[in-house]
Amino acid sequence: ALAREEAALRSRRQQLLHQTVEGRPLVVMSAWNFSEFEVVYPSLQQHLCVGGIYVRLLLDGADSAAVSKLPQPRELFNSLHHHLLASDSHLLAATTQSAMQQPSILGSTAVSIAEGRGGGSPQGTEEMQILCIRAMAAVYHAHAGAVGPCEGLEHLLRILDHTTRRPVRNHLLLLMAGLL
């Protein structure tokens, strides 16, 4: 899909370069506001993007050292953790409250995320959660010193304790092994 988009761009560029007016080459001067410029790649719309980084491409892309080249690993780790927590509609409300003040709310949201309840299809939500967990593990493995201690460890343990989905549990165990 990306190759088709690039080919269409090259084709249109060639068309513009070969235009003539009264036998003379047409010179096109363009001015544009670069701060408002945006390129939309439809092929990337299906990918999870957290902190401006496409998570699946970070993990499974051609550059195997991409994780070690991250400019702000702590911010990405925290964004991935927040995205994991916010993947369930009930969980979003709970993340704004202190774990010390409302432990029962966090426990119920841990169960709801572990069982896949919430917006979207459970399969899509599960895949997104696994991607977030895998990326958190990879970022922490490569940048443990920069990321520092994980502040949501108790909540991750509750998800691990209540999940009935084997792939989520397996990836959470790998993350826990990296965090400890």
Short mmCIF file of N, CA and C in Angstrom, two decimals:
data_model
loop_
_atom_site.label_atom_id
_atom_site.label_comp_id
_atom_site.label_asym_id
_atom_site.label_seq_id
_atom_site.Cartn_x
_atom_site.Cartn_y
_atom_site.Cartn_z
N ALA A 1 0.83 -1.19 0.00
CA ALA A 1 0.00 0.00 0.00
C ALA A 1 0.88 1.26 0.00
N LEU A 2 1.94 1.24 0.79
CA LEU A 2 2.84 2.38 0.85
C LEU A 2 3.55 2.56 -0.48
N ALA A 3 3.91 1.46 -1.12
CA ALA A 3 4.58 1.53 -2.43
C ALA A 3 3.66 2.16 -3.48
N ARG A 4 2.35 1.83 -3.42
CA ARG A 4 1.39 2.44 -4.35
C ARG A 4 1.30 3.94 -4.12
N GLU A 5 1.29 4.36 -2.87
CA GLU A 5 1.21 5.79 -2.56
C GLU A 5 2.45 6.52 -3.07
N GLU A 6 3.62 5.92 -2.88
CA GLU A 6 4.86 6.53 -3.36
C GLU A 6 4.89 6.59 -4.88
N ALA A 7 4.42 5.53 -5.54
CA ALA A 7 4.38 5.52 -7.01
C ALA A 7 3.44 6.59 -7.54
N ALA A 8 2.30 6.77 -6.90
CA ALA A 8 1.36 7.82 -7.32
C ALA A 8 1.97 9.20 -7.14
N LEU A 9 2.72 9.41 -6.07
CA LEU A 9 3.38 10.68 -5.84
C LEU A 9 4.44 10.95 -6.90
N ARG A 10 5.25 9.92 -7.21
CA ARG A 10 6.27 10.09 -8.26
C ARG A 10 5.64 10.37 -9.62
N SER A 11 4.55 9.67 -9.93
CA SER A 11 3.85 9.87 -11.20
C SER A 11 3.33 11.30 -11.33
N ARG A 12 2.71 11.79 -10.28
CA ARG A 12 2.18 13.16 -10.32
C ARG A 12 3.30 14.18 -10.43
N ARG A 13 4.41 13.93 -9.76
CA ARG A 13 5.56 14.83 -9.83
C ARG A 13 6.09 14.87 -11.27
N GLN A 14 6.17 13.73 -11.96
CA GLN A 14 6.63 13.68 -13.35
C GLN A 14 5.67 14.43 -14.27
N GLN A 15 4.37 14.30 -14.03
CA GLN A 15 3.38 15.02 -14.83
C GLN A 15 3.58 16.53 -14.71
N LEU A 16 3.82 17.01 -13.51
CA LEU A 16 4.01 18.44 -13.30
C LEU A 16 5.30 18.94 -13.92
N LEU A 17 6.35 18.13 -13.91
CA LEU A 17 7.63 18.53 -14.48
C LEU A 17 7.59 18.63 -15.99
N HIS A 18 6.74 17.85 -16.66
CA HIS A 18 6.71 17.81 -18.12
C HIS A 18 5.61 18.67 -18.73
N GLN A 19 4.96 19.49 -17.96
CA GLN A 19 3.91 20.36 -18.51
C GLN A 19 4.56 21.54 -19.24
N THR A 20 3.94 21.92 -20.34
CA THR A 20 4.43 23.06 -21.10
C THR A 20 3.28 24.01 -21.41
N VAL A 21 3.64 25.28 -21.61
CA VAL A 21 2.68 26.30 -22.04
C VAL A 21 3.29 26.96 -23.26
N GLU A 22 2.59 26.86 -24.39
CA GLU A 22 3.03 27.42 -25.67
C GLU A 22 4.45 26.97 -26.01
N GLY A 23 4.75 25.71 -25.78
CA GLY A 23 6.03 25.15 -26.15
C GLY A 23 7.14 25.38 -25.14
N ARG A 24 6.89 26.18 -24.14
CA ARG A 24 7.91 26.43 -23.12
C ARG A 24 7.61 25.59 -21.88
N PRO A 25 8.66 25.17 -21.20
CA PRO A 25 8.42 24.42 -19.96
C PRO A 25 7.71 25.30 -18.93
N LEU A 26 6.75 24.72 -18.30
CA LEU A 26 5.99 25.43 -17.27
C LEU A 26 6.78 25.39 -15.97
N VAL A 27 7.05 26.57 -15.45
CA VAL A 27 7.76 26.66 -14.17
C VAL A 27 6.71 26.91 -13.10
N VAL A 28 6.62 25.98 -12.19
CA VAL A 28 5.63 26.08 -11.13
C VAL A 28 6.34 26.53 -9.86
N MET A 29 5.98 27.69 -9.42
CA MET A 29 6.50 28.19 -8.15
C MET A 29 5.44 27.91 -7.10
N SER A 30 5.84 27.28 -6.06
CA SER A 30 4.85 26.98 -5.04
C SER A 30 5.29 27.56 -3.71
N ALA A 31 4.31 28.02 -3.02
CA ALA A 31 4.52 28.50 -1.66
C ALA A 31 3.56 27.72 -0.76
N TRP A 32 4.05 27.35 0.38
CA TRP A 32 3.21 26.57 1.27
C TRP A 32 3.57 26.86 2.71
N ASN A 33 2.61 26.66 3.53
CA ASN A 33 2.80 26.88 4.95
C ASN A 33 3.22 25.55 5.57
N PHE A 34 4.51 25.42 5.82
CA PHE A 34 5.03 24.13 6.29
C PHE A 34 4.49 23.74 7.66
N SER A 35 4.08 24.71 8.46
CA SER A 35 3.57 24.35 9.79
C SER A 35 2.20 23.69 9.72
N GLU A 36 1.47 23.91 8.63
CA GLU A 36 0.16 23.29 8.46
C GLU A 36 0.19 22.11 7.50
N PHE A 37 1.37 21.79 6.98
CA PHE A 37 1.50 20.72 6.02
C PHE A 37 1.39 19.37 6.71
N GLU A 38 0.65 18.48 6.10
CA GLU A 38 0.46 17.14 6.67
C GLU A 38 0.31 16.15 5.54
N VAL A 39 0.94 15.02 5.68
CA VAL A 39 0.79 13.93 4.73
C VAL A 39 0.07 12.80 5.43
N VAL A 40 -1.01 12.35 4.83
CA VAL A 40 -1.78 11.27 5.42
C VAL A 40 -1.46 9.99 4.65
N TYR A 41 -1.01 9.00 5.37
CA TYR A 41 -0.72 7.70 4.78
C TYR A 41 -1.83 6.74 5.21
N PRO A 42 -2.76 6.43 4.32
CA PRO A 42 -3.84 5.52 4.69
C PRO A 42 -3.34 4.15 5.15
N SER A 43 -2.19 3.72 4.65
CA SER A 43 -1.68 2.42 5.04
C SER A 43 -1.24 2.39 6.51
N LEU A 44 -1.01 3.55 7.12
CA LEU A 44 -0.59 3.59 8.51
C LEU A 44 -1.74 3.82 9.49
N GLN A 45 -2.94 4.05 8.98
CA GLN A 45 -4.07 4.34 9.85
C GLN A 45 -4.47 3.15 10.71
N GLN A 46 -4.15 1.95 10.29
CA GLN A 46 -4.50 0.77 11.07
C GLN A 46 -3.48 0.45 12.15
N HIS A 47 -2.36 1.17 12.18
CA HIS A 47 -1.31 0.92 13.15
C HIS A 47 -1.49 1.78 14.40
N LEU A 48 -1.12 1.22 15.54
CA LEU A 48 -1.16 1.94 16.81
C LEU A 48 -0.02 2.94 16.86
N CYS A 49 -0.36 4.21 17.09
CA CYS A 49 0.63 5.28 17.18
C CYS A 49 0.56 5.87 18.59
N VAL A 50 1.66 5.79 19.31
CA VAL A 50 1.74 6.33 20.67
C VAL A 50 2.94 7.26 20.73
N GLY A 51 2.70 8.49 21.12
CA GLY A 51 3.80 9.45 21.22
C GLY A 51 4.46 9.74 19.89
N GLY A 52 3.70 9.65 18.80
CA GLY A 52 4.24 9.90 17.47
C GLY A 52 5.04 8.73 16.91
N ILE A 53 5.02 7.60 17.56
CA ILE A 53 5.77 6.43 17.12
C ILE A 53 4.80 5.29 16.82
N TYR A 54 4.95 4.69 15.67
CA TYR A 54 4.12 3.55 15.29
C TYR A 54 4.70 2.31 15.98
N VAL A 55 3.96 1.80 16.94
CA VAL A 55 4.47 0.78 17.85
C VAL A 55 4.83 -0.51 17.13
N ARG A 56 3.95 -1.01 16.26
CA ARG A 56 4.25 -2.26 15.56
C ARG A 56 5.50 -2.11 14.68
N LEU A 57 5.64 -0.97 14.03
CA LEU A 57 6.81 -0.75 13.19
C LEU A 57 8.07 -0.59 14.02
N LEU A 58 7.93 -0.05 15.23
CA LEU A 58 9.08 0.05 16.13
C LEU A 58 9.55 -1.34 16.53
N LEU A 59 8.62 -2.23 16.83
CA LEU A 59 8.96 -3.57 17.32
C LEU A 59 9.33 -4.53 16.20
N ASP A 60 8.59 -4.50 15.10
CA ASP A 60 8.74 -5.50 14.05
C ASP A 60 9.30 -4.93 12.75
N GLY A 61 9.73 -3.69 12.76
CA GLY A 61 10.20 -3.05 11.53
C GLY A 61 11.57 -3.54 11.09
N ALA A 62 12.05 -2.96 10.01
CA ALA A 62 13.31 -3.38 9.41
C ALA A 62 14.51 -3.00 10.28
N ASP A 63 14.41 -1.92 11.05
CA ASP A 63 15.51 -1.48 11.89
C ASP A 63 15.43 -2.16 13.24
N SER A 64 16.23 -3.18 13.43
CA SER A 64 16.18 -3.95 14.68
C SER A 64 16.71 -3.17 15.87
N ALA A 65 17.44 -2.10 15.64
CA ALA A 65 17.98 -1.29 16.73
C ALA A 65 17.17 -0.02 16.96
N ALA A 66 15.96 0.04 16.42
CA ALA A 66 15.15 1.25 16.53
C ALA A 66 14.83 1.61 17.98
N VAL A 67 14.60 0.61 18.80
CA VAL A 67 14.25 0.87 20.20
C VAL A 67 15.41 1.54 20.93
N SER A 68 16.62 1.13 20.61
CA SER A 68 17.78 1.72 21.29
C SER A 68 18.06 3.15 20.83
N LYS A 69 17.44 3.59 19.74
CA LYS A 69 17.66 4.93 19.19
C LYS A 69 16.58 5.93 19.60
N LEU A 70 15.69 5.55 20.49
CA LEU A 70 14.59 6.44 20.88
C LEU A 70 15.13 7.70 21.55
N PRO A 71 14.62 8.87 21.16
CA PRO A 71 15.14 10.11 21.76
C PRO A 71 14.62 10.35 23.19
N GLN A 72 13.40 9.94 23.50
CA GLN A 72 12.83 10.18 24.82
C GLN A 72 12.17 8.89 25.33
N PRO A 73 12.97 7.94 25.78
CA PRO A 73 12.40 6.65 26.17
C PRO A 73 11.48 6.71 27.37
N ARG A 74 11.76 7.58 28.34
CA ARG A 74 10.90 7.67 29.54
C ARG A 74 9.50 8.14 29.15
N GLU A 75 9.42 9.16 28.30
CA GLU A 75 8.13 9.68 27.87
C GLU A 75 7.36 8.63 27.08
N LEU A 76 8.07 7.89 26.22
CA LEU A 76 7.40 6.85 25.44
C LEU A 76 6.91 5.74 26.36
N PHE A 77 7.72 5.32 27.31
CA PHE A 77 7.31 4.27 28.24
C PHE A 77 6.05 4.69 29.00
N ASN A 78 6.05 5.92 29.51
CA ASN A 78 4.88 6.41 30.24
C ASN A 78 3.66 6.54 29.33
N SER A 79 3.86 6.97 28.10
CA SER A 79 2.75 7.07 27.15
C SER A 79 2.18 5.69 26.81
N LEU A 80 3.06 4.73 26.64
CA LEU A 80 2.60 3.36 26.38
C LEU A 80 1.82 2.81 27.58
N HIS A 81 2.32 3.07 28.77
CA HIS A 81 1.64 2.61 29.97
C HIS A 81 0.26 3.27 30.08
N HIS A 82 0.21 4.57 29.84
CA HIS A 82 -1.07 5.28 29.88
C HIS A 82 -2.02 4.74 28.81
N HIS A 83 -1.50 4.48 27.63
CA HIS A 83 -2.33 3.96 26.54
C HIS A 83 -2.88 2.58 26.90
N LEU A 84 -2.06 1.78 27.55
CA LEU A 84 -2.52 0.47 28.01
C LEU A 84 -3.65 0.64 29.02
N LEU A 85 -3.48 1.53 29.96
CA LEU A 85 -4.50 1.75 30.97
C LEU A 85 -5.77 2.35 30.38
N ALA A 86 -5.61 3.23 29.38
CA ALA A 86 -6.76 3.90 28.78
C ALA A 86 -7.44 3.06 27.71
N SER A 87 -6.95 1.86 27.47
CA SER A 87 -7.55 1.02 26.43
C SER A 87 -8.93 0.53 26.83
N ASP A 88 -9.28 0.72 28.05
CA ASP A 88 -10.60 0.34 28.53
C ASP A 88 -11.29 1.61 29.00
N SER A 89 -12.56 1.81 28.66
CA SER A 89 -13.25 3.05 29.02
C SER A 89 -13.34 3.23 30.52
N HIS A 90 -13.45 2.16 31.29
CA HIS A 90 -13.51 2.28 32.74
C HIS A 90 -12.14 2.65 33.30
N LEU A 91 -11.12 2.22 32.64
CA LEU A 91 -9.77 2.42 33.12
C LEU A 91 -9.35 3.88 33.02
N LEU A 92 -9.84 4.60 32.04
CA LEU A 92 -9.47 5.99 31.86
C LEU A 92 -9.84 6.82 33.08
N ALA A 93 -11.01 6.60 33.63
CA ALA A 93 -11.42 7.34 34.82
C ALA A 93 -10.56 6.97 36.01
N ALA A 94 -10.16 5.74 36.10
CA ALA A 94 -9.39 5.29 37.26
C ALA A 94 -7.97 5.82 37.25
N THR A 95 -7.41 6.09 36.07
CA THR A 95 -6.03 6.54 36.03
C THR A 95 -5.89 7.94 36.58
N THR A 96 -6.95 8.71 36.66
CA THR A 96 -6.87 10.06 37.19
C THR A 96 -6.96 10.09 38.70
N GLN A 97 -7.28 8.99 39.34
CA GLN A 97 -7.40 8.93 40.79
C GLN A 97 -6.19 8.23 41.38
N SER A 98 -5.85 8.58 42.57
CA SER A 98 -4.69 8.00 43.24
C SER A 98 -4.97 6.55 43.64
N ALA A 99 -4.00 5.70 43.46
CA ALA A 99 -4.16 4.29 43.82
C ALA A 99 -4.34 4.15 45.33
N MET A 100 -3.76 5.05 46.10
CA MET A 100 -3.89 4.97 47.54
C MET A 100 -5.29 5.36 48.01
N GLN A 101 -5.92 6.28 47.30
CA GLN A 101 -7.23 6.78 47.70
C GLN A 101 -8.35 5.83 47.30
N GLN A 102 -8.25 5.17 46.14
CA GLN A 102 -9.33 4.35 45.61
C GLN A 102 -8.82 2.98 45.16
N PRO A 103 -8.30 2.14 46.03
CA PRO A 103 -7.77 0.85 45.56
C PRO A 103 -8.84 -0.05 44.98
N SER A 104 -10.08 0.05 45.41
CA SER A 104 -11.11 -0.84 44.88
C SER A 104 -11.45 -0.51 43.44
N ILE A 105 -11.38 0.76 43.07
CA ILE A 105 -11.65 1.15 41.68
C ILE A 105 -10.55 0.59 40.78
N LEU A 106 -9.30 0.71 41.21
CA LEU A 106 -8.21 0.17 40.40
C LEU A 106 -8.33 -1.33 40.25
N GLY A 107 -8.76 -2.01 41.30
CA GLY A 107 -8.92 -3.46 41.21
C GLY A 107 -9.97 -3.84 40.21
N SER A 108 -11.11 -3.14 40.19
CA SER A 108 -12.17 -3.48 39.25
C SER A 108 -11.78 -3.14 37.82
N THR A 109 -11.02 -2.06 37.64
CA THR A 109 -10.60 -1.72 36.29
C THR A 109 -9.54 -2.68 35.80
N ALA A 110 -8.72 -3.18 36.71
CA ALA A 110 -7.73 -4.17 36.31
C ALA A 110 -8.42 -5.41 35.78
N VAL A 111 -9.52 -5.80 36.44
CA VAL A 111 -10.28 -6.96 35.98
C VAL A 111 -10.91 -6.66 34.63
N SER A 112 -11.45 -5.45 34.45
CA SER A 112 -12.13 -5.14 33.19
C SER A 112 -11.15 -5.11 32.02
N ILE A 113 -9.95 -4.57 32.23
CA ILE A 113 -8.98 -4.58 31.13
C ILE A 113 -8.47 -5.99 30.88
N ALA A 114 -8.34 -6.77 31.93
CA ALA A 114 -7.84 -8.13 31.77
C ALA A 114 -8.84 -9.01 31.03
N GLU A 115 -10.12 -8.72 31.16
CA GLU A 115 -11.13 -9.51 30.49
C GLU A 115 -11.51 -8.94 29.13
N GLY A 116 -10.95 -7.77 28.77
CA GLY A 116 -11.18 -7.22 27.45
C GLY A 116 -12.48 -6.46 27.31
N ARG A 117 -13.09 -6.03 28.41
CA ARG A 117 -14.33 -5.25 28.30
C ARG A 117 -13.98 -3.83 27.93
N GLY A 118 -14.90 -3.13 27.32
CA GLY A 118 -14.69 -1.74 26.98
C GLY A 118 -14.95 -1.50 25.52
N GLY A 119 -14.49 -0.32 25.04
CA GLY A 119 -14.77 0.05 23.67
C GLY A 119 -13.99 -0.78 22.67
N GLY A 120 -14.50 -0.88 21.47
CA GLY A 120 -13.83 -1.61 20.40
C GLY A 120 -14.02 -3.10 20.52
N SER A 121 -13.51 -3.80 19.54
CA SER A 121 -13.62 -5.25 19.57
C SER A 121 -12.60 -5.82 20.54
N PRO A 122 -12.95 -6.86 21.28
CA PRO A 122 -12.00 -7.43 22.22
C PRO A 122 -10.71 -7.88 21.56
N GLN A 123 -10.79 -8.44 20.36
CA GLN A 123 -9.58 -8.90 19.69
C GLN A 123 -8.68 -7.72 19.37
N GLY A 124 -9.24 -6.62 18.84
CA GLY A 124 -8.45 -5.43 18.55
C GLY A 124 -7.87 -4.83 19.81
N THR A 125 -8.65 -4.81 20.88
CA THR A 125 -8.18 -4.29 22.15
C THR A 125 -7.06 -5.17 22.69
N GLU A 126 -7.22 -6.47 22.61
CA GLU A 126 -6.18 -7.39 23.09
C GLU A 126 -4.90 -7.21 22.30
N GLU A 127 -4.99 -7.10 21.00
CA GLU A 127 -3.80 -6.89 20.18
C GLU A 127 -3.11 -5.59 20.54
N MET A 128 -3.90 -4.53 20.76
CA MET A 128 -3.33 -3.25 21.13
C MET A 128 -2.66 -3.33 22.49
N GLN A 129 -3.28 -4.02 23.44
CA GLN A 129 -2.70 -4.17 24.77
C GLN A 129 -1.38 -4.94 24.70
N ILE A 130 -1.36 -6.00 23.90
CA ILE A 130 -0.13 -6.79 23.76
C ILE A 130 0.97 -5.95 23.12
N LEU A 131 0.62 -5.15 22.13
CA LEU A 131 1.62 -4.27 21.51
C LEU A 131 2.18 -3.29 22.53
N CYS A 132 1.31 -2.70 23.35
CA CYS A 132 1.77 -1.76 24.37
C CYS A 132 2.69 -2.46 25.37
N ILE A 133 2.31 -3.64 25.81
CA ILE A 133 3.11 -4.38 26.79
C ILE A 133 4.46 -4.77 26.19
N ARG A 134 4.44 -5.26 24.95
CA ARG A 134 5.70 -5.63 24.28
C ARG A 134 6.62 -4.43 24.13
N ALA A 135 6.03 -3.29 23.74
CA ALA A 135 6.84 -2.08 23.56
C ALA A 135 7.38 -1.57 24.89
N MET A 136 6.56 -1.65 25.94
CA MET A 136 7.05 -1.24 27.26
C MET A 136 8.25 -2.10 27.67
N ALA A 137 8.16 -3.40 27.45
CA ALA A 137 9.26 -4.30 27.80
C ALA A 137 10.51 -3.98 26.98
N ALA A 138 10.34 -3.73 25.69
CA ALA A 138 11.49 -3.44 24.84
C ALA A 138 12.14 -2.11 25.22
N VAL A 139 11.33 -1.09 25.48
CA VAL A 139 11.86 0.22 25.86
C VAL A 139 12.58 0.11 27.20
N TYR A 140 11.98 -0.59 28.15
CA TYR A 140 12.62 -0.71 29.46
C TYR A 140 13.92 -1.53 29.37
N HIS A 141 13.91 -2.56 28.56
CA HIS A 141 15.11 -3.38 28.39
C HIS A 141 16.26 -2.54 27.83
N ALA A 142 15.97 -1.68 26.86
CA ALA A 142 17.01 -0.88 26.21
C ALA A 142 17.38 0.37 27.01
N HIS A 143 16.46 0.90 27.80
CA HIS A 143 16.68 2.18 28.46
C HIS A 143 16.28 2.17 29.94
N ALA A 144 16.61 1.13 30.66
CA ALA A 144 16.18 1.01 32.06
C ALA A 144 16.65 2.20 32.90
N GLY A 145 17.86 2.63 32.69
CA GLY A 145 18.40 3.76 33.46
C GLY A 145 17.67 5.05 33.17
N ALA A 146 17.33 5.28 31.91
CA ALA A 146 16.63 6.52 31.53
C ALA A 146 15.17 6.50 31.96
N VAL A 147 14.55 5.33 31.91
CA VAL A 147 13.13 5.22 32.27
C VAL A 147 12.96 5.29 33.79
N GLY A 148 13.84 4.64 34.52
CA GLY A 148 13.73 4.62 35.98
C GLY A 148 12.70 3.61 36.44
N PRO A 149 12.32 3.69 37.71
CA PRO A 149 11.35 2.72 38.24
C PRO A 149 9.96 2.92 37.66
N CYS A 150 9.26 1.82 37.47
CA CYS A 150 7.90 1.85 36.93
C CYS A 150 6.94 2.17 38.07
N GLU A 151 6.16 3.23 37.92
CA GLU A 151 5.26 3.65 38.98
C GLU A 151 3.93 2.90 38.97
N GLY A 152 3.61 2.20 37.91
CA GLY A 152 2.34 1.50 37.82
C GLY A 152 2.46 0.01 38.01
N LEU A 153 3.50 -0.42 38.71
CA LEU A 153 3.76 -1.84 38.87
C LEU A 153 2.61 -2.56 39.58
N GLU A 154 2.05 -1.94 40.62
CA GLU A 154 0.95 -2.58 41.36
C GLU A 154 -0.25 -2.84 40.45
N HIS A 155 -0.54 -1.88 39.61
CA HIS A 155 -1.68 -2.04 38.71
C HIS A 155 -1.41 -3.10 37.66
N LEU A 156 -0.19 -3.16 37.15
CA LEU A 156 0.16 -4.21 36.19
C LEU A 156 0.05 -5.58 36.84
N LEU A 157 0.42 -5.68 38.10
CA LEU A 157 0.29 -6.94 38.82
C LEU A 157 -1.17 -7.34 38.99
N ARG A 158 -2.03 -6.36 39.22
CA ARG A 158 -3.47 -6.67 39.33
C ARG A 158 -4.02 -7.17 38.00
N ILE A 159 -3.59 -6.55 36.91
CA ILE A 159 -4.03 -7.03 35.59
C ILE A 159 -3.54 -8.47 35.40
N LEU A 160 -2.28 -8.70 35.73
CA LEU A 160 -1.71 -10.03 35.60
C LEU A 160 -2.47 -11.04 36.45
N ASP A 161 -2.83 -10.64 37.65
CA ASP A 161 -3.52 -11.53 38.57
C ASP A 161 -4.92 -11.90 38.08
N HIS A 162 -5.60 -10.98 37.40
CA HIS A 162 -6.99 -11.20 37.02
C HIS A 162 -7.21 -11.58 35.56
N THR A 163 -6.16 -11.55 34.75
CA THR A 163 -6.37 -11.84 33.33
C THR A 163 -6.63 -13.32 33.11
N THR A 164 -7.52 -13.58 32.16
CA THR A 164 -7.79 -14.95 31.75
C THR A 164 -7.26 -15.20 30.35
N ARG A 165 -6.67 -14.18 29.75
CA ARG A 165 -6.16 -14.29 28.39
C ARG A 165 -4.68 -14.61 28.40
N ARG A 166 -4.35 -15.75 27.87
CA ARG A 166 -2.98 -16.26 27.92
C ARG A 166 -1.97 -15.34 27.24
N PRO A 167 -2.21 -14.80 26.04
CA PRO A 167 -1.19 -13.94 25.41
C PRO A 167 -0.89 -12.69 26.23
N VAL A 168 -1.93 -12.08 26.81
CA VAL A 168 -1.71 -10.89 27.64
C VAL A 168 -0.89 -11.27 28.86
N ARG A 169 -1.24 -12.37 29.50
CA ARG A 169 -0.52 -12.82 30.69
C ARG A 169 0.94 -13.11 30.36
N ASN A 170 1.20 -13.78 29.25
CA ASN A 170 2.58 -14.11 28.88
C ASN A 170 3.42 -12.87 28.66
N HIS A 171 2.86 -11.88 27.97
CA HIS A 171 3.61 -10.65 27.71
C HIS A 171 3.77 -9.82 28.99
N LEU A 172 2.78 -9.86 29.85
CA LEU A 172 2.93 -9.17 31.14
C LEU A 172 4.03 -9.81 31.98
N LEU A 173 4.13 -11.13 31.95
CA LEU A 173 5.20 -11.81 32.67
C LEU A 173 6.57 -11.43 32.14
N LEU A 174 6.69 -11.30 30.81
CA LEU A 174 7.95 -10.88 30.22
C LEU A 174 8.28 -9.44 30.64
N LEU A 175 7.26 -8.58 30.68
CA LEU A 175 7.46 -7.20 31.12
C LEU A 175 7.91 -7.18 32.58
N MET A 176 7.23 -7.96 33.42
CA MET A 176 7.58 -8.00 34.85
C MET A 176 9.02 -8.49 35.04
N ALA A 177 9.43 -9.49 34.30
CA ALA A 177 10.79 -9.99 34.39
C ALA A 177 11.78 -8.87 34.06
N GLY A 178 11.48 -8.05 33.06
CA GLY A 178 12.34 -6.93 32.70
C GLY A 178 12.34 -5.83 33.75
N LEU A 179 11.19 -5.59 34.36
CA LEU A 179 11.08 -4.53 35.35
C LEU A 179 11.78 -4.89 36.66
N LEU A 180 11.82 -6.18 36.95
CA LEU A 180 12.45 -6.60 38.21
C LEU A 180 13.91 -6.88 37.95
#
